[in-house]
Short mmCIF file of C-alpha atoms in Angstrom, two decimals:
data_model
loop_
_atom_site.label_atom_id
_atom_site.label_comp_id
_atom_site.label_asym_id
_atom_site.label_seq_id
_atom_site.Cartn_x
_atom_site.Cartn_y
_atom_site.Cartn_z
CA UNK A 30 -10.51 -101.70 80.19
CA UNK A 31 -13.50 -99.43 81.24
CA UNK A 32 -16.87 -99.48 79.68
CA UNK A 33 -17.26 -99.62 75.67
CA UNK A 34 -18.76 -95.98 74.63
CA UNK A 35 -22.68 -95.28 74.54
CA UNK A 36 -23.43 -92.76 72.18
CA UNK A 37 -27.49 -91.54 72.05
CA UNK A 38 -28.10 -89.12 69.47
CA UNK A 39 -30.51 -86.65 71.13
CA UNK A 40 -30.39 -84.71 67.27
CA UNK A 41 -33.63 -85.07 64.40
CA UNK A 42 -31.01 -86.71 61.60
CA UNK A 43 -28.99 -89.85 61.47
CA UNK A 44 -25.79 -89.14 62.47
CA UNK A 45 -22.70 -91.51 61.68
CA UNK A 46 -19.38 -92.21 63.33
CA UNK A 47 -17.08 -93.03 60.16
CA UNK A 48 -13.31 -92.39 61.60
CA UNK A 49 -12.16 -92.48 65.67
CA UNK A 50 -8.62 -92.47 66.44
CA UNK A 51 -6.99 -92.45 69.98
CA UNK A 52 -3.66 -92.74 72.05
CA UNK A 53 -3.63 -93.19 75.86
CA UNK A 54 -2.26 -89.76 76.97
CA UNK A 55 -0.09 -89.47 80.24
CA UNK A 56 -1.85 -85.90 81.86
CA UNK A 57 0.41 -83.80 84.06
CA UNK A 58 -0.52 -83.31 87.67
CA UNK A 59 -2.92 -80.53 87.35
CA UNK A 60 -4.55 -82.88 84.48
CA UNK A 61 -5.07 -85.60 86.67
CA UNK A 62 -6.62 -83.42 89.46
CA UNK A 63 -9.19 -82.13 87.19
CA UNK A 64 -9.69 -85.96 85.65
CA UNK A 65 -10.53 -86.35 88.85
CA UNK A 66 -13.04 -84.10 88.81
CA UNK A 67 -14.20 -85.04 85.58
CA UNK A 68 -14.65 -88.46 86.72
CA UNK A 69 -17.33 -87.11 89.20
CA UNK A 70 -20.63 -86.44 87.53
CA UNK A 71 -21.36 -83.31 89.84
CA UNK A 72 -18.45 -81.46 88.13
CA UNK A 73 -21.11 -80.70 84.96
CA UNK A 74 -22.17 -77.89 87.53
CA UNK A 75 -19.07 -76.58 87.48
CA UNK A 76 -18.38 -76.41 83.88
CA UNK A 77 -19.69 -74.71 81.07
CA UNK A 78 -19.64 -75.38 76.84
CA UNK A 79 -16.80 -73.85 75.58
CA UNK A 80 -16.05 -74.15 71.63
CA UNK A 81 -14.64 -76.66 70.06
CA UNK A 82 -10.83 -76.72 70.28
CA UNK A 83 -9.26 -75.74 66.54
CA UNK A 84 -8.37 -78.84 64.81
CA UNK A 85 -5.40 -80.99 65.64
CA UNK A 86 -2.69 -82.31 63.10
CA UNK A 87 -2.56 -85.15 61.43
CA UNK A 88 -2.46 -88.06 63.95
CA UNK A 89 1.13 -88.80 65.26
CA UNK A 90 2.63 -92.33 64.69
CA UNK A 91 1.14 -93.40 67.92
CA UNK A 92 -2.17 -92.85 67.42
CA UNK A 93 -4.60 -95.57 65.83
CA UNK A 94 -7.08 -94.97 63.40
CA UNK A 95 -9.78 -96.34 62.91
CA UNK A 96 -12.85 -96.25 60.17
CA UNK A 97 -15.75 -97.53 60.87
CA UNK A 98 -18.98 -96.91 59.63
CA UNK A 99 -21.37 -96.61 62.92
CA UNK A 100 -25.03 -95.31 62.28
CA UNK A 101 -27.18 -94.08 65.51
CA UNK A 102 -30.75 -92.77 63.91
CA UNK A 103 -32.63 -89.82 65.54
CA UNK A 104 -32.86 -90.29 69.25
CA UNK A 105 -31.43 -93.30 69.46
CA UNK A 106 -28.32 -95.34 71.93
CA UNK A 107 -26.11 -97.21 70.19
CA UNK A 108 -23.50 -99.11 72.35
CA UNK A 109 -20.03 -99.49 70.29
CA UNK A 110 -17.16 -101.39 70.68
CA UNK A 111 -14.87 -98.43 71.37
CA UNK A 112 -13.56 -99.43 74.66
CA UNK A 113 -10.91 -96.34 76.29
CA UNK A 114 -7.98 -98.14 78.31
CA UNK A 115 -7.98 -95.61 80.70
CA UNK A 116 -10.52 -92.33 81.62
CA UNK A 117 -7.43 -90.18 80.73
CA UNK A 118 -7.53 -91.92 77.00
CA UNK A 119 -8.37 -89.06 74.30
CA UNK A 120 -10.48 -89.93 71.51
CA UNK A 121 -11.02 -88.30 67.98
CA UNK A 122 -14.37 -88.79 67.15
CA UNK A 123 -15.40 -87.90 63.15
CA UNK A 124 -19.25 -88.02 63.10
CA UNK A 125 -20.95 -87.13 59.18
CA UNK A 126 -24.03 -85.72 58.86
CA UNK A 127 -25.88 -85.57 54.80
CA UNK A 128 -22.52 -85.32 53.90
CA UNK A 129 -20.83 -83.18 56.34
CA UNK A 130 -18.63 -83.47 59.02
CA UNK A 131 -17.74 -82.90 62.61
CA UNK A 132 -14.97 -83.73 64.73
CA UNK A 133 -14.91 -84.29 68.43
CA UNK A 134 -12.15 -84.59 70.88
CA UNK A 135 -12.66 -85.99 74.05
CA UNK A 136 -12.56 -85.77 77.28
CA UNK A 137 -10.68 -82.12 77.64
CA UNK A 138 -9.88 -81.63 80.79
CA UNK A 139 -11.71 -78.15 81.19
CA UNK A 140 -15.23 -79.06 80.66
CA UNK A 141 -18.09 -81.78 80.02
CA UNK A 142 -19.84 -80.11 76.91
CA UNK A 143 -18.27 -79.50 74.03
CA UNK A 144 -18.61 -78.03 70.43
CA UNK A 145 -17.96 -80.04 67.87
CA UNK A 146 -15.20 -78.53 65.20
CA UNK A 147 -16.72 -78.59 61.56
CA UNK A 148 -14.50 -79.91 58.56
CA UNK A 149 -16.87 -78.85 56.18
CA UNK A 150 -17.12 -75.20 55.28
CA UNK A 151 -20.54 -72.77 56.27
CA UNK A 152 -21.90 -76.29 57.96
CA UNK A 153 -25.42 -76.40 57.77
CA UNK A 154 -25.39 -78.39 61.55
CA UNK A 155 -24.03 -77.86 64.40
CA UNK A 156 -23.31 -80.31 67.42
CA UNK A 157 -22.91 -80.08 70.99
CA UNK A 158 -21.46 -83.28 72.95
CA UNK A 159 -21.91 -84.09 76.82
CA UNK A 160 -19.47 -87.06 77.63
CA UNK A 161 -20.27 -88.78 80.51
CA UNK A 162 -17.17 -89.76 82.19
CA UNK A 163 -18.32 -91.94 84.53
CA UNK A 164 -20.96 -93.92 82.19
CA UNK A 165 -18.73 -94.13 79.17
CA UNK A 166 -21.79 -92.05 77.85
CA UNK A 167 -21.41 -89.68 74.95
CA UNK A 168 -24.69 -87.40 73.95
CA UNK A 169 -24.91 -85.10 70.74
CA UNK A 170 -27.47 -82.16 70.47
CA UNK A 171 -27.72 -79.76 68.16
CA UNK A 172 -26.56 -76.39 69.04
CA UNK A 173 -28.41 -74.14 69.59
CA UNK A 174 -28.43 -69.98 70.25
CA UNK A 175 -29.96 -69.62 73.05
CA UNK A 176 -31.17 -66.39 72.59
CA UNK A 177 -33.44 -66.54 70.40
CA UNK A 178 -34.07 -70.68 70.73
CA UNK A 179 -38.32 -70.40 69.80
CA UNK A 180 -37.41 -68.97 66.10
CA UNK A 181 -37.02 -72.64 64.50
CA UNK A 182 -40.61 -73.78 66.18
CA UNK A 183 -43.53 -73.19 64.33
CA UNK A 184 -46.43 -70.64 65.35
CA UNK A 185 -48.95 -73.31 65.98
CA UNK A 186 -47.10 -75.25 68.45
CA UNK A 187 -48.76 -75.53 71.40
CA UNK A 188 -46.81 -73.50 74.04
CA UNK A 189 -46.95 -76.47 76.85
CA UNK A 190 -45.38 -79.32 74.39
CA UNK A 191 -42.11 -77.39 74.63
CA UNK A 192 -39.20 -78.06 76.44
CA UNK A 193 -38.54 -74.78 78.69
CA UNK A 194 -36.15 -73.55 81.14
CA UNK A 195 -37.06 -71.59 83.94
CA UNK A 196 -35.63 -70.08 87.38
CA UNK A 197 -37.15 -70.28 90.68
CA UNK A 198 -37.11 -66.70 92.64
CA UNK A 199 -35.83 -65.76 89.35
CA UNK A 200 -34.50 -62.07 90.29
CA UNK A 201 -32.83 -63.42 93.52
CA UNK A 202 -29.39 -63.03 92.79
CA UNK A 203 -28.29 -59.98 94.96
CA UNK A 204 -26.38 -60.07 98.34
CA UNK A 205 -29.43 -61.33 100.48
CA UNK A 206 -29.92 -63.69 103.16
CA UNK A 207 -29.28 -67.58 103.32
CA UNK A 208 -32.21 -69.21 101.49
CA UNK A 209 -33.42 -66.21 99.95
CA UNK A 210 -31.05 -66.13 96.94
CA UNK A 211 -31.44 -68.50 94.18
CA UNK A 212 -29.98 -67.38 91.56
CA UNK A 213 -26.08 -67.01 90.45
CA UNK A 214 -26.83 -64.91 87.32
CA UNK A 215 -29.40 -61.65 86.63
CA UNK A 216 -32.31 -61.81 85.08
CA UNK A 217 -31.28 -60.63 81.77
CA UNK A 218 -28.38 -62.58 81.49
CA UNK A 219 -31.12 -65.57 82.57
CA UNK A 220 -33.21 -64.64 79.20
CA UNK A 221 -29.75 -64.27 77.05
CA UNK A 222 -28.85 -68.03 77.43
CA UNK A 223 -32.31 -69.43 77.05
CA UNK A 224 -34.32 -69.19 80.38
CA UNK A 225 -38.43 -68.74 79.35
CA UNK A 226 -39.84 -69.19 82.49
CA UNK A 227 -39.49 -66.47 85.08
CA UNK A 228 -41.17 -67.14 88.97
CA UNK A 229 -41.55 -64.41 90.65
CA UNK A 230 -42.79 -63.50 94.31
CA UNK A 231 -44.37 -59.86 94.80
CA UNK A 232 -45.53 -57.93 97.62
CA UNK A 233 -48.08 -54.77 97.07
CA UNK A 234 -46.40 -51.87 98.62
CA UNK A 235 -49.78 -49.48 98.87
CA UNK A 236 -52.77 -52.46 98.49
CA UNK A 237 -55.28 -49.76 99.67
CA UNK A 238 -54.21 -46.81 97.41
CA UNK A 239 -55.81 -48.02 93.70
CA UNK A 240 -53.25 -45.14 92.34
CA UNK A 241 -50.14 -46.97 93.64
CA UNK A 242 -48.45 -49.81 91.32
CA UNK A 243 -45.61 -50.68 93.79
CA UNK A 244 -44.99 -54.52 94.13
CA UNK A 245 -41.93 -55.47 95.63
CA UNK A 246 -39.79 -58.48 94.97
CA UNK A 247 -40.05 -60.85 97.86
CA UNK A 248 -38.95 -64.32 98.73
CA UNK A 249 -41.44 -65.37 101.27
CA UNK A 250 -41.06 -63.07 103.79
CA UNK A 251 -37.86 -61.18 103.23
CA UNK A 252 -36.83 -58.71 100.56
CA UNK A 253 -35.06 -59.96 98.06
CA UNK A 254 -31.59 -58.09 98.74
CA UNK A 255 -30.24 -56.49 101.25
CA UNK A 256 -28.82 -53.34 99.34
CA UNK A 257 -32.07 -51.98 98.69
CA UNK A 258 -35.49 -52.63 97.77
CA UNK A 259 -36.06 -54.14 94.67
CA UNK A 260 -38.83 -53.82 92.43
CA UNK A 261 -41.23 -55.96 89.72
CA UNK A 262 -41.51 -52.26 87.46
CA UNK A 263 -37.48 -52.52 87.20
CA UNK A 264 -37.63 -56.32 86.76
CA UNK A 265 -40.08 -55.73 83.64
CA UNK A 266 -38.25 -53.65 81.86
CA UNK A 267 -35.68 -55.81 81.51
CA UNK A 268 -38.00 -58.28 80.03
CA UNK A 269 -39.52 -56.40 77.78
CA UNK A 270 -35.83 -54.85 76.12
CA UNK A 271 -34.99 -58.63 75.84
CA UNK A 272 -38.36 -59.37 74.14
CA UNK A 273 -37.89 -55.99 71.66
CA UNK A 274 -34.61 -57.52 70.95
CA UNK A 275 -35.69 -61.11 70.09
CA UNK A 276 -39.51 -60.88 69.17
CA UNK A 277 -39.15 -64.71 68.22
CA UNK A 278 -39.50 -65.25 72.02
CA UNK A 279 -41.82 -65.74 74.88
CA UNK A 280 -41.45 -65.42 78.90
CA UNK A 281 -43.77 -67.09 80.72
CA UNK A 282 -44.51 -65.48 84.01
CA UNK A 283 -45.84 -67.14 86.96
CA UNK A 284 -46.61 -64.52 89.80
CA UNK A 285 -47.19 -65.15 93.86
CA UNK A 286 -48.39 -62.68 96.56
CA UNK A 287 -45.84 -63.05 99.45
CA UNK A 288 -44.34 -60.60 101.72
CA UNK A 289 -45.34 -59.32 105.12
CA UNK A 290 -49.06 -56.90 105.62
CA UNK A 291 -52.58 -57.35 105.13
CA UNK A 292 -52.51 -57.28 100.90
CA UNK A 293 -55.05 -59.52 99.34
CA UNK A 294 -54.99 -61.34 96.18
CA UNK A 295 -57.83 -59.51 94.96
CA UNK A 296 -55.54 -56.38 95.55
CA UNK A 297 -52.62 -57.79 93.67
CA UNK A 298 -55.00 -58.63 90.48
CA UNK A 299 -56.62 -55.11 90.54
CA UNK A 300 -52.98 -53.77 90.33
CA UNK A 301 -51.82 -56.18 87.74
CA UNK A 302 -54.62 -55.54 85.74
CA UNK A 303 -54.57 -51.76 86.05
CA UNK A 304 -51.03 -50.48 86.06
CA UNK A 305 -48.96 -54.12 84.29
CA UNK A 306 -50.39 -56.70 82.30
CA UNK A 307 -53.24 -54.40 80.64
CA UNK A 308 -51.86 -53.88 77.78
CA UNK A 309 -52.67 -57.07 75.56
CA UNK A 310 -49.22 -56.26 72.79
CA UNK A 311 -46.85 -57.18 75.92
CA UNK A 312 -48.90 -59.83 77.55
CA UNK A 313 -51.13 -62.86 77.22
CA UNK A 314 -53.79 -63.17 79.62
CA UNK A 315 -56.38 -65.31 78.24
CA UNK A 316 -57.32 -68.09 80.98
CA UNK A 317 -55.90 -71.37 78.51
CA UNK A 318 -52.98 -72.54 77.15
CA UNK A 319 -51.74 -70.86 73.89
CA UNK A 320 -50.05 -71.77 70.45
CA UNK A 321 -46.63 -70.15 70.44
CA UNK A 322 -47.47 -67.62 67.64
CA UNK A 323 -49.80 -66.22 69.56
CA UNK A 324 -47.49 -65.04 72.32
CA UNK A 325 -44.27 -64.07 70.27
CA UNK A 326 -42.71 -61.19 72.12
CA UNK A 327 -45.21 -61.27 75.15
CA UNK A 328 -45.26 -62.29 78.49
CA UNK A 329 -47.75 -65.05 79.51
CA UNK A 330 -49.51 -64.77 82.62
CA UNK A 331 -49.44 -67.85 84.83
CA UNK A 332 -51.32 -66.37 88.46
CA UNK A 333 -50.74 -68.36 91.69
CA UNK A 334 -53.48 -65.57 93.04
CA UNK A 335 -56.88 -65.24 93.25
CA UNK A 336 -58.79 -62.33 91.12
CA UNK A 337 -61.17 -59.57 92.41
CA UNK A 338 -64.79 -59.85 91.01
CA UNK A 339 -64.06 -57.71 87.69
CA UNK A 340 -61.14 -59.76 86.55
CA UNK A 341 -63.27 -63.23 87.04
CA UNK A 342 -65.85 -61.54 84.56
CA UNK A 343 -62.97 -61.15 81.72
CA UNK A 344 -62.81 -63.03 78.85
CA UNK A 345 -66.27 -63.94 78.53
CA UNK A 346 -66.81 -64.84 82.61
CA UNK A 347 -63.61 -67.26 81.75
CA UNK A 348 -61.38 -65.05 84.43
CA UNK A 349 -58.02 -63.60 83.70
CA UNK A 350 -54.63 -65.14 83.33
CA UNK A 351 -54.07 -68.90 83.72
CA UNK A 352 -54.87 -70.46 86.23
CA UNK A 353 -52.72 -71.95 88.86
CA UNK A 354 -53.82 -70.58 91.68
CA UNK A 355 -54.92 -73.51 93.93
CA UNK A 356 -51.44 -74.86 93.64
CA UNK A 357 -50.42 -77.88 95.76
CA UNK A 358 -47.73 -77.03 98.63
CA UNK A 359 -44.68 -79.51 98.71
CA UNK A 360 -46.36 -81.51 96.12
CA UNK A 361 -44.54 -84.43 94.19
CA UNK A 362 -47.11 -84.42 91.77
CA UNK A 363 -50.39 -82.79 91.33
CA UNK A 364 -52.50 -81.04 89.05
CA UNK A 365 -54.21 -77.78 89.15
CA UNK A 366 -57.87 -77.48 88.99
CA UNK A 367 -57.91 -75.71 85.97
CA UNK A 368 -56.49 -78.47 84.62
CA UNK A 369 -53.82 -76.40 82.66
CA UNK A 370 -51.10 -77.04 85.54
CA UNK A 371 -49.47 -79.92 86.82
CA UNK A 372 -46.66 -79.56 89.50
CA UNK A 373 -43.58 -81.43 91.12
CA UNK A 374 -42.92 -78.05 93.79
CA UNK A 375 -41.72 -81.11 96.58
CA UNK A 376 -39.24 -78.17 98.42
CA UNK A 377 -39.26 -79.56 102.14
CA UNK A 378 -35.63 -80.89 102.15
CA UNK A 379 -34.77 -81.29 105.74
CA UNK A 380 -31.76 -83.28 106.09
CA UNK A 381 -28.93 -83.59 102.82
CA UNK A 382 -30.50 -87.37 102.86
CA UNK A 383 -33.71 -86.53 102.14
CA UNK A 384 -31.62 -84.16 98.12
CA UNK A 385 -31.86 -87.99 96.64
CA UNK A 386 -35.79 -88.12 96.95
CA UNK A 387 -36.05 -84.87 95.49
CA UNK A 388 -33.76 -85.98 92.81
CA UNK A 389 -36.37 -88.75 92.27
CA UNK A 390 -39.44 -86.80 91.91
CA UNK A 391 -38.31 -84.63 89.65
CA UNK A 392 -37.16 -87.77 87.45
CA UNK A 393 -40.56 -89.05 87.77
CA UNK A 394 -42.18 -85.42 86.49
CA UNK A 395 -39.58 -85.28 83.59
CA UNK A 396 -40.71 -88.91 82.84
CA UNK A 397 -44.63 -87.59 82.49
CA UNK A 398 -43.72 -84.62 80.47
CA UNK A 399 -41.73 -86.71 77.92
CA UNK A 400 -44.72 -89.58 77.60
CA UNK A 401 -47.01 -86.84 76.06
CA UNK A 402 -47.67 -86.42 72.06
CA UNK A 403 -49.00 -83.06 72.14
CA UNK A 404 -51.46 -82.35 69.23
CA UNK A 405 -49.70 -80.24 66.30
CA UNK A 406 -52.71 -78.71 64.24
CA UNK A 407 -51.27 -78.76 60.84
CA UNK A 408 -49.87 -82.38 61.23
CA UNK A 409 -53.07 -83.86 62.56
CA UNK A 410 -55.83 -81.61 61.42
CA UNK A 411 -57.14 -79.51 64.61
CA UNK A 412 -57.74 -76.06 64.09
CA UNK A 413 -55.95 -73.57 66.15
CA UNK A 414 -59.33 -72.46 67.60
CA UNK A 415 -59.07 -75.08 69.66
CA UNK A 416 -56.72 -74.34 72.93
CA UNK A 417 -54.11 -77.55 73.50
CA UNK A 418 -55.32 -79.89 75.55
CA UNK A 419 -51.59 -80.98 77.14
CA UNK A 420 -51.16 -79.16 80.10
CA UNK A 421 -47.62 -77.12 81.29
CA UNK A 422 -45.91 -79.92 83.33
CA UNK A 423 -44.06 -77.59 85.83
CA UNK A 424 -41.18 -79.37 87.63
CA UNK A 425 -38.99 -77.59 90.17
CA UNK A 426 -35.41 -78.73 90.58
CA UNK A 427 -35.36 -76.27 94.07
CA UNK A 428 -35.72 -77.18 97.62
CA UNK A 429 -34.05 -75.47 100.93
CA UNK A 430 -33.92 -75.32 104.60
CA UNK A 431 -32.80 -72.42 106.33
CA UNK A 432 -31.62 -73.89 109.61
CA UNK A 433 -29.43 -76.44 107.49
CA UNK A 434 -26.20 -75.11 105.28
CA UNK A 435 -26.41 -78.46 103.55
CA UNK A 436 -29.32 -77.82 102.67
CA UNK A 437 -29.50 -73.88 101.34
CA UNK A 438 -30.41 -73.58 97.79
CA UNK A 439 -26.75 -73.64 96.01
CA UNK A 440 -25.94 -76.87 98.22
CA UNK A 441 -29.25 -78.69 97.10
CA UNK A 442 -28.30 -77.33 93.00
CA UNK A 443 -24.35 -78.49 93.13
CA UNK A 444 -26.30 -81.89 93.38
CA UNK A 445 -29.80 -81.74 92.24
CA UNK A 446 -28.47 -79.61 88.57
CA UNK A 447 -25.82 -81.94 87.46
CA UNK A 448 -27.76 -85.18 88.31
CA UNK A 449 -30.73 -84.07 86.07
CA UNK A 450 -28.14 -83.33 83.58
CA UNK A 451 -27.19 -86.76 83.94
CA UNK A 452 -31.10 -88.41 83.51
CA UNK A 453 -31.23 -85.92 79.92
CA UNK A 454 -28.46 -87.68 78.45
CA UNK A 455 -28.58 -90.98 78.98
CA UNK A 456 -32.57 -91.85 80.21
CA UNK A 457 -35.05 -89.02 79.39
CA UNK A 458 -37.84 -90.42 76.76
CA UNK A 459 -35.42 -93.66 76.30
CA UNK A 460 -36.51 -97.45 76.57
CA UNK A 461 -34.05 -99.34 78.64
CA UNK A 462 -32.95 -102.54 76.28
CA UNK A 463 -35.29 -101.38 73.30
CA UNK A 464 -35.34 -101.21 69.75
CA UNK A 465 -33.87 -98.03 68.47
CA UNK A 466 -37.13 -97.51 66.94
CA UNK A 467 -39.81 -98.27 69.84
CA UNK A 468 -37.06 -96.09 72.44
CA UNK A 469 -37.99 -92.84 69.81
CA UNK A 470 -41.64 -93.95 69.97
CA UNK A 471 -41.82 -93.27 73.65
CA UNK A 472 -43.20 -89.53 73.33
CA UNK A 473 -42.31 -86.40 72.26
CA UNK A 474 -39.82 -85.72 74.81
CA UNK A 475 -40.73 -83.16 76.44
CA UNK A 476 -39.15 -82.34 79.64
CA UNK A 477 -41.86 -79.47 80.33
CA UNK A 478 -40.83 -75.99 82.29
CA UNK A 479 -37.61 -77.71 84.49
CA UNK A 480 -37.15 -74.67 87.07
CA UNK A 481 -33.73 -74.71 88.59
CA UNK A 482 -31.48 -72.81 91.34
CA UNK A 483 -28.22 -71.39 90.60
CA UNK A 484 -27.97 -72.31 86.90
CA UNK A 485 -25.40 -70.13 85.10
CA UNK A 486 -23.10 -70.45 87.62
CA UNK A 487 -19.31 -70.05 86.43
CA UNK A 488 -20.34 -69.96 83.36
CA UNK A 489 -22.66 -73.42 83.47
CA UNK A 490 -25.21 -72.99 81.20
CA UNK A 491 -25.30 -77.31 80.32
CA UNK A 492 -28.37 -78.07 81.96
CA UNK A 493 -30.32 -75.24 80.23
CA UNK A 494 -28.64 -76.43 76.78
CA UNK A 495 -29.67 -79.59 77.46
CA UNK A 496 -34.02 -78.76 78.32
CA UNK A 497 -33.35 -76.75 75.02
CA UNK A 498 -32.02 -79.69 73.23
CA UNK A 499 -35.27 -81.53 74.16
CA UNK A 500 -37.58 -79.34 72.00
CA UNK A 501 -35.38 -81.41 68.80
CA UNK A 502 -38.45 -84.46 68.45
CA UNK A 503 -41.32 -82.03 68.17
CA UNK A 504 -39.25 -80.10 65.84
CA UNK A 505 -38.57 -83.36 63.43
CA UNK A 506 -42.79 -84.12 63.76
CA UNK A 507 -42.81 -79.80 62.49
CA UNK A 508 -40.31 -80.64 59.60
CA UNK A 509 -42.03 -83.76 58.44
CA UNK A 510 -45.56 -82.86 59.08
#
């Protein structure tokens, strides 16, 4: 016997289990290799959601079936008494939702997410499952397109109360040298399946020439490929055709002087503000946190720079952009002085040993960005005049050393993606041992910007799903307001 199913509904309806039915399955060789790899929680980073497999026959002879009637309310755990005889075991799982229904079948031996197959026709809902092999753990979010995720949340939700996923050196995915890329997947493909939060390292090319715009994509000191220099102009563009294309959206945009030369912050700004972000139908610079109708199809400025003397005069002596700019360096947790930033950017992972204290504080940042109830205006009477008051909880899932292969950026994300995958499904916002209903009074939660490494690779877009699948809470407290 292994461990009785947990399934958490991460989803803003009751959902019920009314039929499962299962027969211990014999797998093949190459099915027991990949249970093997199924069985290891750090295979999530090697899988991706797939759709759900078309629906099987009626259940053979062998099978038993079960009805039960097993109700697990809006972000809640319920531990059943389904208990698989062996990991291999497949289980039909018939979940009904107001009166529809979904089928699961589980584990498949190709990946940890799956679709859920619909039995009703034109289903209003629709379910993604992560099964946990290893935990006996079974989570259901609703699915979600990823392109164009912000359409379902209302204009006046404050921008910093969502769930967001972001990349670190988000254009870094060309041929380049160890530690400098980051990313398996281009930035447009990033923005396709749900990434809102682009960082992004520059370097002015002519900081003495006001006429020049050149900033060049840097990571720290080195360009960011080797095949050529690359360039923010090119890397805007791109944003901007994906924002044209889905005008429901936002990309928030924190930018960073780095590079080799003399530049100065106050240069960068002055060629920001002249030749990029002037134009205020592309981008939000106000210095304070904004309501997402405000920023629809524009990019928000988050500076980790200082400003020349003009820009600190705009918006009424306020400054330009928000401000992030005194940033803490390899901090597990700090805020910004502004007040509108606080950071987990802990990166100095020296040894492989050291990947499970990283793990850690990036737990304990998800864990502050879920205990907030941000303020909704038209649910608790604020005008949107006033700015939100939460702050963006920025949490970086990224760390690297140079001199150690272990610990380059895709070594540190094979572990550090799938484990936070992991906390999201089974502990994120939840009450160990509580009530159902003080577990969904925890907070909204929020997991904040999460910015990872290498997500997308192979086609593993779970942990992004699953950031998305966060925003579900504050959408219920929209719904019912």
């Amino acid at each position: 016997m292994f461990l009785p199913l947990t399934i958490r509904n991460l989803t803003s309806r009751p959902v019920e289990l009314i039929k499962y039915e299962y027969n211990a399955i014999t797998p093949s060789l190459s099915q027991a290799g990949m249970t093997s790899i199924t069985h290891n929680v750090t295979s999530l980073f090697r899988n991706f959601t797939t759709a759900a497999a078309p629906p099987v026959a009626e259940p053979a002879t062998t099978f038993v079936q079960q009805d039960v009637a097993i109700r697990i309310e809006p972000f809640a755990s319920l531990r059943t008494d389904i208990e698989p005889q062996k990991p291999t075991e497949t289980l039909h799982l018939t979940f009904e939702t107001e009166g529809e229904k979904h089928r699961l079948d589980t584990p498949t031996f190709s990946t940890n997410s799956t679709m859920l197959n619909p039995l009703t026709e034109n289903p209003r809902f629709k379910y993604t499952a992560v099964h946990l092999l290893e935990h006996s753990h079974l989570t259901l979010y609703s699915s979600t397109n990823l392109t164009s995720w912000m359409r379902s949340l209302k204009d006046d939700t404050p921008l910093s109360a969502l769930s967001i996923p972001g990349t670190h050196n988000s254009p870094t995915c060309h041929r380049a040298l160890p530690s400098v890329r980051c990313q398996a997947t281009s930035p447009p493909e990033q923005l396709d399946n749900g990434v809102r939060f682009f960082d992004i390292r520059v370097q002015p090319e002519s900081p003495l020439d006001p006429s020049k715009d050149g900033l060049i994509l840097v990571h720290g000191v080195f360009p960011i490929s080797l095949t050529g220099t690359k360039y923010l102009r090119d890397l805007l563009v791109e944003v901007y055709t994906f924002l044209d294309r889905n005008p429901s959206e936002t990309v928030i945009m924190s930018l960073k002087r780095e590079g080799t030369g003399e530049a100065t912050d106050a240069q960068l700004s002055r060629i920001l503000r002249d030749h990029y972000a002037g134009d205020p139908n592309r981008w939000f610079t106000a210095p304070r946190i904004p309501y997402l109708g405000e920023t629809r199809g524009k990019i928000v400025l988050i500076r980790r720079f200082g400003l020349n003397e003009s820009l600190k005069q705009e918006w009424g002596g306020a400054g330009w952009g928000i401000d992030a700019e005194n940033w803490a360096d390899n901090t597990p947790n700090a805020t910004c002085p502004s007040g509108d930033v606080c950071v987990q950017d802990f990166y100095e992972v020296l040894e492989t040993v050291n990947i499970e204290k990283k793990i850690q504080y990036s737990q304990d940042h998800l864990d502050r960005a879920a205990r907030c109830v941000c303020t909704l205006p038209e649910h608790d009477g604020v005008s949107v005049d006033q700015p939100p008051k939460q702050p963006f909880f920025i949490n970086f899932l990224t760390a690297s050393n140079f001199w150690k292969v272990g610990c380059w950026p895709e070594k540190i994300a094979t572990k550090l993606n799938p484990a936070i995958v992991d906390f999201l499904c089974r502990k994120h916002n939840e009450t160990d041992g509580a009530a159902p209903d003080e577990a969904r009074a925890a907070g909204d939660g929020s997991t904040g910007i999460v910015v990872c490494d290498w997500v997308g690779y192979k086609g593993n877009w779970d942990l992004v799903r699953c950031i998305v699948g966060m925003n579900a809470k504050l959408e219920m407290r929209e719904r019912d307001a």
